[in-house]
C-alpha atoms as one frame of an Amber mdcrd trajectory, in Angstrom:
protein
   0.296   0.125  -0.102   2.813   2.386   0.786   4.682   1.564  -2.371   1.616
   2.461  -4.641   1.189   5.699  -2.484   4.448   6.510  -3.293   4.467   5.602
  -7.065   0.856   7.637  -6.897   2.866  10.912  -5.436   5.740  10.568  -7.935
   3.275  10.347 -10.810   1.400  13.546  -9.330   4.674  15.042  -8.852   5.978
  14.531 -12.457   2.999  16.095 -13.918   3.243  19.027 -11.782   6.477  19.224
 -13.212   5.621  19.184 -16.540   2.876  21.626 -16.749   5.262  23.943 -15.125
   8.093  23.293 -17.652   8.044  25.190 -20.803   8.186  23.812 -23.900   7.217
  23.923 -27.752   7.305  22.052 -30.595  10.379  22.762 -31.648  13.250  22.372
 -29.810  15.309  26.083 -30.493  13.318  28.832 -28.607  13.536  31.951 -31.071
  13.636  35.407 -29.431  10.697  36.366 -31.022   8.250  34.011 -29.908  10.569
  33.937 -26.447   9.564  37.650 -26.231   5.827  37.485 -27.488   5.311  34.771
 -24.299   6.956  37.297 -22.183   4.853  40.049 -23.260   1.813  37.927 -22.975
   2.212  36.221 -19.852   4.972  37.680 -17.186   3.576  39.304 -14.286   5.303
  42.800 -14.713   3.582  43.051 -18.529   0.269  42.549 -17.603   0.739  44.976
 -14.427   1.636  47.724 -17.076  -0.896  47.225 -19.048  -3.460  47.576 -16.342
  -2.091  51.476 -16.219  -4.509  51.898 -19.239  -7.182  50.601 -17.372  -6.008
  52.765 -14.005  -6.049  55.938 -16.571 -10.110  55.168 -18.141 -10.853  55.089
 -14.409  -9.577  58.104 -12.939 -11.042  59.540 -16.636 -14.756  58.314 -15.770
 -14.255  59.410 -12.079 -13.436  62.694 -13.566 -16.301  63.039 -16.231 -18.946
  62.036 -13.127 -18.537  66.076 -12.421 -21.054  66.187 -15.330 -23.237  64.072
 -14.404 -27.109  64.633 -13.963 -27.985  64.619 -10.118 -31.244  63.708  -8.981
 -32.473  65.009  -5.241 -35.329  65.156  -3.033 -35.808  66.650   0.563 -38.921
  66.314   2.727 -39.361  67.429   6.329 -41.660  67.820   8.475 -42.674  69.093
  12.370 -45.670  68.392  13.992 -46.132  68.919  18.209 -48.889  68.429  20.492
 -51.488  69.088  18.138 -50.462  71.304  15.795 -49.218  70.692  12.152 -46.017
  73.696  12.094 -45.193  72.904   8.323 -44.241  70.350   5.943 -41.868  70.972
   3.447 -41.359  68.890   0.226 -38.448  69.573  -2.892 -37.760  67.665  -5.147
 -34.750  68.794  -8.269 -33.078  68.066 -11.130 -29.831  69.216 -11.780 -27.875
  68.799 -15.115 -24.215  70.575 -15.300 -22.873  70.859 -19.080 -19.659  71.275
 -20.266 -19.283  75.260 -20.640 -19.933  75.532 -16.832 -23.892  76.535 -17.389
 -26.138  74.182 -14.960 -30.255  73.576 -16.167 -32.105  72.673 -13.283 -36.160
  72.034 -12.640 -37.629  70.949  -9.563 -41.011  70.622  -7.658 -41.826  72.243
  -4.712 -44.739  71.438  -1.833 -44.730  73.405   1.525 -47.874  73.823   3.842
 -47.760  74.221   7.531 -49.476  76.742  10.178 -46.043  78.105  10.534 -44.415
  77.592   7.599 -42.431  81.122   6.324 -43.899  83.440   4.147 -41.230  82.847
   1.562 -41.539  79.203   1.203 -45.147  79.426   0.897 -46.261  77.541  -2.486
 -49.696  77.128  -3.910 -52.060  74.145  -3.117 -51.014  71.700  -5.870 -47.417
  72.726  -5.792 -44.374  75.308  -7.368 -43.027  73.336 -10.045 -39.917  75.661
 -11.535 -36.993  75.141 -14.634 -34.304  77.368 -14.936 -30.544  77.941 -15.806
 -27.387  78.979 -14.190 -24.466  81.185 -15.813 -21.228  81.554 -14.707 -20.129
  85.196 -15.738 -17.163  85.939 -14.011 -15.104  83.280 -12.592 -15.621  79.540
 -13.972 -17.024  80.624 -17.792 -13.859  79.543 -19.421 -12.840  76.652 -16.690
 -13.937  75.629 -13.802 -12.588  72.472 -11.606 -14.903  70.169 -13.170 -13.516
  71.182 -16.685 -10.297  71.338 -15.196 -10.327  68.055 -13.546 -11.378  66.233
 -17.371  -8.402  67.350 -18.936  -6.288  66.575 -16.408  -7.805  63.192 -16.837
  -7.336  62.665 -20.074  -3.915  63.686 -20.171  -3.529  61.332 -17.463  -4.545
  58.410 -19.368  -1.915  59.674 -21.912   0.515  59.655 -19.247  -0.586  56.014
 -18.067  -0.173  54.455 -21.437   3.729  56.181 -21.659   4.074  54.792 -18.433
   3.055  51.428 -19.444   5.293  51.701 -22.711   8.226  52.653 -20.948   7.634
  49.646 -18.226   7.638  46.726 -21.134  10.313  48.571 -22.865  12.537  47.928
 -19.811  11.133  44.668 -19.437  11.916  44.001 -23.434  15.444  45.005 -23.225
  16.678  42.814 -20.234  14.263  39.886 -21.475  16.543  40.167 -24.947  19.916
  41.206 -23.449  20.004  37.569 -21.082  18.136  36.028 -24.792  21.693  36.817
 -26.319  23.354  35.926 -23.205  22.058  32.471 -22.983  22.985  31.788 -26.518
  26.218  33.097 -25.663  26.434  30.364 -23.167  25.651  28.143 -25.161  27.698
  28.668 -27.625  30.330  28.670 -25.917  29.971  25.917 -24.108  29.752  24.155
 -27.671  33.407  25.194 -28.486  34.652  24.237 -24.899  33.065  20.248 -25.656
  34.653  20.336 -28.886  37.863  21.450 -27.379  37.551  18.308 -25.100  36.574
  15.969 -27.720  39.678  16.916 -29.837  41.984  16.657 -26.501  40.228  13.272
 -25.361  41.208  11.706 -29.515  44.363  13.290 -28.732  45.403  12.228 -25.402
  44.032   8.639 -26.345  46.444   9.047 -29.524  49.548   9.948 -27.470  49.004
   7.307 -25.004  49.001   4.478 -27.880  51.590   6.281 -29.475  53.609   6.403
 -26.573  52.804   2.477 -26.065  54.319   1.932 -29.321  57.482   3.651 -28.540
  56.686   6.643 -31.232  56.749   9.692 -28.215  58.329   9.681 -24.672  55.859
   8.767 -21.629  55.940  12.872 -20.952  54.320  13.664 -24.170  50.937  11.519
 -22.645  51.077  13.513 -19.532  50.762  16.742 -21.087  48.067  15.389 -23.111
  45.998  14.440 -19.745  46.854  17.686 -18.358  45.381  19.525 -21.333  42.424
  17.269 -21.282  42.014  17.872 -17.599  41.937  21.859 -18.591  39.326  21.402
 -20.829  37.458  19.750 -18.528  37.596  22.141 -16.017  36.668  24.884 -18.727
  33.681  22.814 -19.881  32.648  22.782 -16.222  33.180  26.670 -15.745  30.683
  26.735 -19.501  27.902  24.693 -18.113  27.463  26.156 -14.823  27.126  29.810
 -16.891  24.669  27.932 -19.373  22.627  26.467 -16.785  22.780  30.084 -14.995
  22.015  31.605 -18.205  18.862  29.478 -18.623  17.551  30.228 -15.267  17.613
  34.074 -15.878  15.929  33.112 -19.055  13.320  31.084 -16.979  12.295  34.178
 -14.837  10.564  35.642 -17.971   8.576  32.506 -18.837   5.154  32.544 -17.272
   2.506  30.526 -18.320  -1.632  31.326 -18.642  -2.126  31.115 -15.035  -0.023
  33.194 -13.095   2.671  30.200 -12.559   5.985  30.437 -13.506   7.641  28.099
 -16.212  10.434  26.147 -16.253  13.205  26.272 -18.986  13.541  22.878 -20.551
  17.215  21.755 -20.576  16.440  20.035 -24.370  15.370  23.407 -25.598  18.132
  25.682 -26.936  18.454  29.072 -28.026  18.204  30.882 -31.454  22.256  31.112
 -32.372  23.977  34.201 -32.804  23.426  35.968 -35.985  26.425  36.106 -38.314
  24.975  39.354 -39.723  27.123  42.244 -38.457  25.449  45.192 -40.715  25.971
  48.430 -38.876  23.278  50.831 -38.926  23.377  53.594 -41.151  23.666  57.434
 -40.733  19.979  57.771 -41.468  19.000  55.080 -39.874  20.641  56.996 -36.878
  18.717  60.139 -37.263  15.283  58.686 -38.002  15.388  56.997 -34.255  16.791
  60.530 -33.283  13.931  61.827 -34.554  12.176  58.927 -33.571  12.822  59.833
 -30.014  12.079  63.642 -30.333   8.261  62.157 -30.463   7.545  58.873 -29.449
  10.196  58.300 -26.134   8.456  57.572 -23.976  10.138  59.545 -21.106   9.836
  62.564 -23.038   6.097  61.965 -23.894   5.728  61.744 -20.204   7.169  64.820
 -19.453   5.275  66.536 -22.333   2.345  65.504 -20.904   2.878  66.661 -17.175
   4.047  70.515 -19.363   0.282  70.098 -20.442  -1.410  69.589 -17.132   0.791
  72.504 -15.461  -0.422  74.554 -18.512  -4.350  73.372 -17.737  -3.160  74.260
 -14.189  -2.356  77.296 -15.422  -5.196  78.255 -16.992  -7.079  77.374 -13.850
  -5.267  79.050 -11.710  -5.097  82.491 -14.067  -8.759  81.974 -13.772  -9.271
  82.158 -10.222  -8.335  85.788 -10.190 -11.387  86.484 -12.100 -14.502  87.645
  -9.170 -16.933  84.957  -8.808 -20.726  86.214 -10.822 -23.252  83.672 -10.840
 -26.563  84.391 -12.062 -29.537  82.376 -11.495 -33.016  82.663 -13.283 -36.093
  79.790 -12.469 -39.096  80.370 -14.378 -42.315  79.138 -11.628 -45.680  77.484
 -12.314 -48.367  76.754 -10.063 -48.620  73.041 -10.337 -46.071  70.147 -11.475
 -46.084  70.875 -15.175 -44.748  73.570 -16.514 -47.296  74.665 -19.798 -45.330
  75.939 -22.450 -48.568  77.472 -23.722 -49.007  80.064 -20.573 -45.587  81.323
 -21.329 -45.589  85.045 -22.922 -44.009  88.139 -21.777 -45.880  88.668 -19.302
 -45.649  85.901 -17.562 -42.011  85.928 -17.822 -41.865  89.136 -16.159 -44.451
  88.107 -13.142 -43.087  84.284 -12.616 -39.622  83.878 -12.040 -37.189  83.628
  -9.451 -33.533  85.210  -9.961 -30.885  85.255  -7.633 -27.163  86.844  -8.437
 -24.026  85.814  -6.586 -20.983  88.002  -6.363 -17.897  87.243  -4.660 -14.194
  88.987  -4.792 -11.022  88.261  -2.619  -9.183  92.153  -2.035  -6.097  90.959
  -2.033  -5.740  87.601  -3.954  -3.184  85.893  -1.962  -4.602  82.647  -2.372
  -5.121  82.925  -5.699  -2.172  84.874  -6.868   0.298  82.610  -4.548  -1.550
  79.053  -6.601  -0.636  81.181  -9.674   3.333  81.899  -9.417   3.493  77.846
  -7.956   2.164  76.810 -10.842   4.353  78.668 -12.814   7.335  77.717 -10.999
   6.607  73.612 -11.530   5.954  74.404 -14.997   9.007  75.778 -15.297  10.942
  72.979 -13.563   9.285  70.739 -15.914  10.895  72.477 -19.120  13.734  72.241
 -17.598  13.797  68.576 -17.234  11.971  68.491 -20.610  15.109  69.664 -22.405
  17.791  67.758 -19.913  15.606  64.454 -20.648  15.625  65.265 -24.298  19.485
  66.484 -24.373  20.457  63.073 -22.084  18.507  60.603 -24.619  19.790  62.292
 -27.778  23.093  61.493 -26.907  22.613  57.769 -24.849  21.446  56.849 -28.834
  24.463  58.356 -30.699  27.003  57.252 -27.779  25.123  53.498 -28.488  25.630
  54.165 -32.025  29.251  54.654 -31.393  29.709  51.084 -29.614  27.809  49.247
 -32.441  29.814  51.136 -34.792  33.173  49.204 -33.070  31.452  46.719 -32.127
  31.133  46.318 -35.947  34.808  46.702 -37.207  35.595  44.397 -33.850  33.915
  41.578 -35.225  35.258  41.987 -38.623  38.737  41.639 -37.332  38.345  38.736
 -34.890  36.925  36.817 -37.986  39.574  37.662 -39.561  41.384  36.603 -36.260
  39.323  33.137 -35.981  39.825  32.160 -39.556  44.340  32.539 -38.876  43.432
  30.505 -35.915  42.028  27.652 -37.821  45.329  28.067 -40.101  47.730  28.160
 -37.545  46.245  24.678 -35.874  45.298  22.727 -38.779  49.851  23.448 -40.325
  50.498  22.601 -36.920  48.424  19.538 -37.047  50.013  18.283 -39.971  53.651
  18.861 -38.776  52.794  17.397 -35.355  51.393  14.338 -37.362  54.468  14.074
 -39.014  56.966  14.207 -35.714  57.908  17.767 -37.083  56.317  19.815 -34.136
  55.616  19.330 -30.239  52.117  18.232 -28.499  52.798  21.738 -26.294  53.084
  23.763 -29.870  49.353  21.787 -31.317  48.102  22.569 -27.746  48.515  26.110
 -27.442  47.401  26.723 -31.212  43.900  24.976 -30.564  43.713  26.746 -26.979
  43.756  29.997 -28.818  41.175  28.984 -31.790  39.180  28.251 -28.675  39.668
  31.049 -27.118  38.925  32.998 -30.291  36.003  31.787 -31.124  34.657  31.910
 -27.691  35.423  35.934 -28.273  34.452  35.941 -31.344  30.705  34.510 -30.569
  30.762  37.190 -26.976  31.303  40.026 -29.494  28.152  38.551 -31.574  26.015
  38.358 -28.277  27.326  41.972 -27.474  26.370  43.260 -30.922  22.787  42.010
 -31.065  22.842  43.540 -27.024  23.587  46.789 -28.101  21.827  46.658 -30.960
  18.390  46.345 -28.932  19.863  49.051 -26.447  19.928  51.452 -29.186  16.135
  50.988 -29.789  15.837  50.973 -26.436  17.441  54.250 -26.224  14.940  55.865
 -28.960  12.017  54.594 -27.252  11.355  51.930 -30.005  11.511  48.012 -28.687
């Protein structure tokens, strides 16, 4: 029974491991499919995508200031046997974008001690009117300011989302090419170990036959052991690189996936064509218009411009005019409305307010102007910094392009030297030390070439990232 339970537990464990292991039909993981997996399922990518929803929610909240409002208020007072009053007021208020509010309502008040100003006809009193700001609030008011700010905040959220995803893709791509380099390095070291093992076996056999001195077999064994050490180190680097890649691989159900050991990375590209000067100019122009950092500062500047306009409007006096047309019933009959009716059945109100020193208002305006100036400085600095980063990365690509070309020649020359030394060794005209040295130099030159290819690809994606174009 215990054995069956153990087998069952092992089976379930293998099922879980299988489900949480990233795999694809092909044994090679390409950069495109890898990045698609990152964008679709990585928690940071999902978190970045929620920024759009936050921006929409904030805009919806701000637009709530324009929602029509229905209110009803009822008050009644009775004491002993006296009915003091009953007051019932119902109103519908419809705010508009331009600061004008429309209002309609119905009142029905009665009672022994009701104030004369609250008196209504027996059937109640209906009213419909308008409230217009003629001073402060005519051009912009608090609700229009909030909505405009929220609309820009939505664009800010989009820029922040692009920035976060770009940063994630930058590091994910760099780690991918580091993994590809580690895989290629292990292949070169493994090939060197195979050659060293074959040579050790061949030298050992020739020592037994008396063709070579016994010390050569010791030297061959040391060479083989050195490459075993190199392979061990390369294997550790490859495993660590694979673990780094696993950090970016997730499944649909928000569970981390482990990279299958059988999956190999896309090989390092052989092409080393650098970006032209025209492409550099295109990237610089693209960055000025689309870089998320510049967009964020520009959006913040736009918000401050609106805030400055709102603060300047506060310097105006408050002058609101309210007009309500009255009708002694629940419904207002349009056919009864004429000039005489309008002159005798209305309720008019005028409100005026103006602080004499305007210290709070002037202080607020000055504060916004200072913040706007600071943001302008930040925008100019960010623009300059991004431009220089693009140029510096481009210069690095030019240098890497030259180094790649030169390193390819070095690898070819090391092949020639190694093959020539091998022929001399086979003919008994060279020593084991020389052939081993030539082969070690070849391996190191191959690894160096692969490292430069990896750096070039990482530099290429960094150039795109510097322009905000991943």
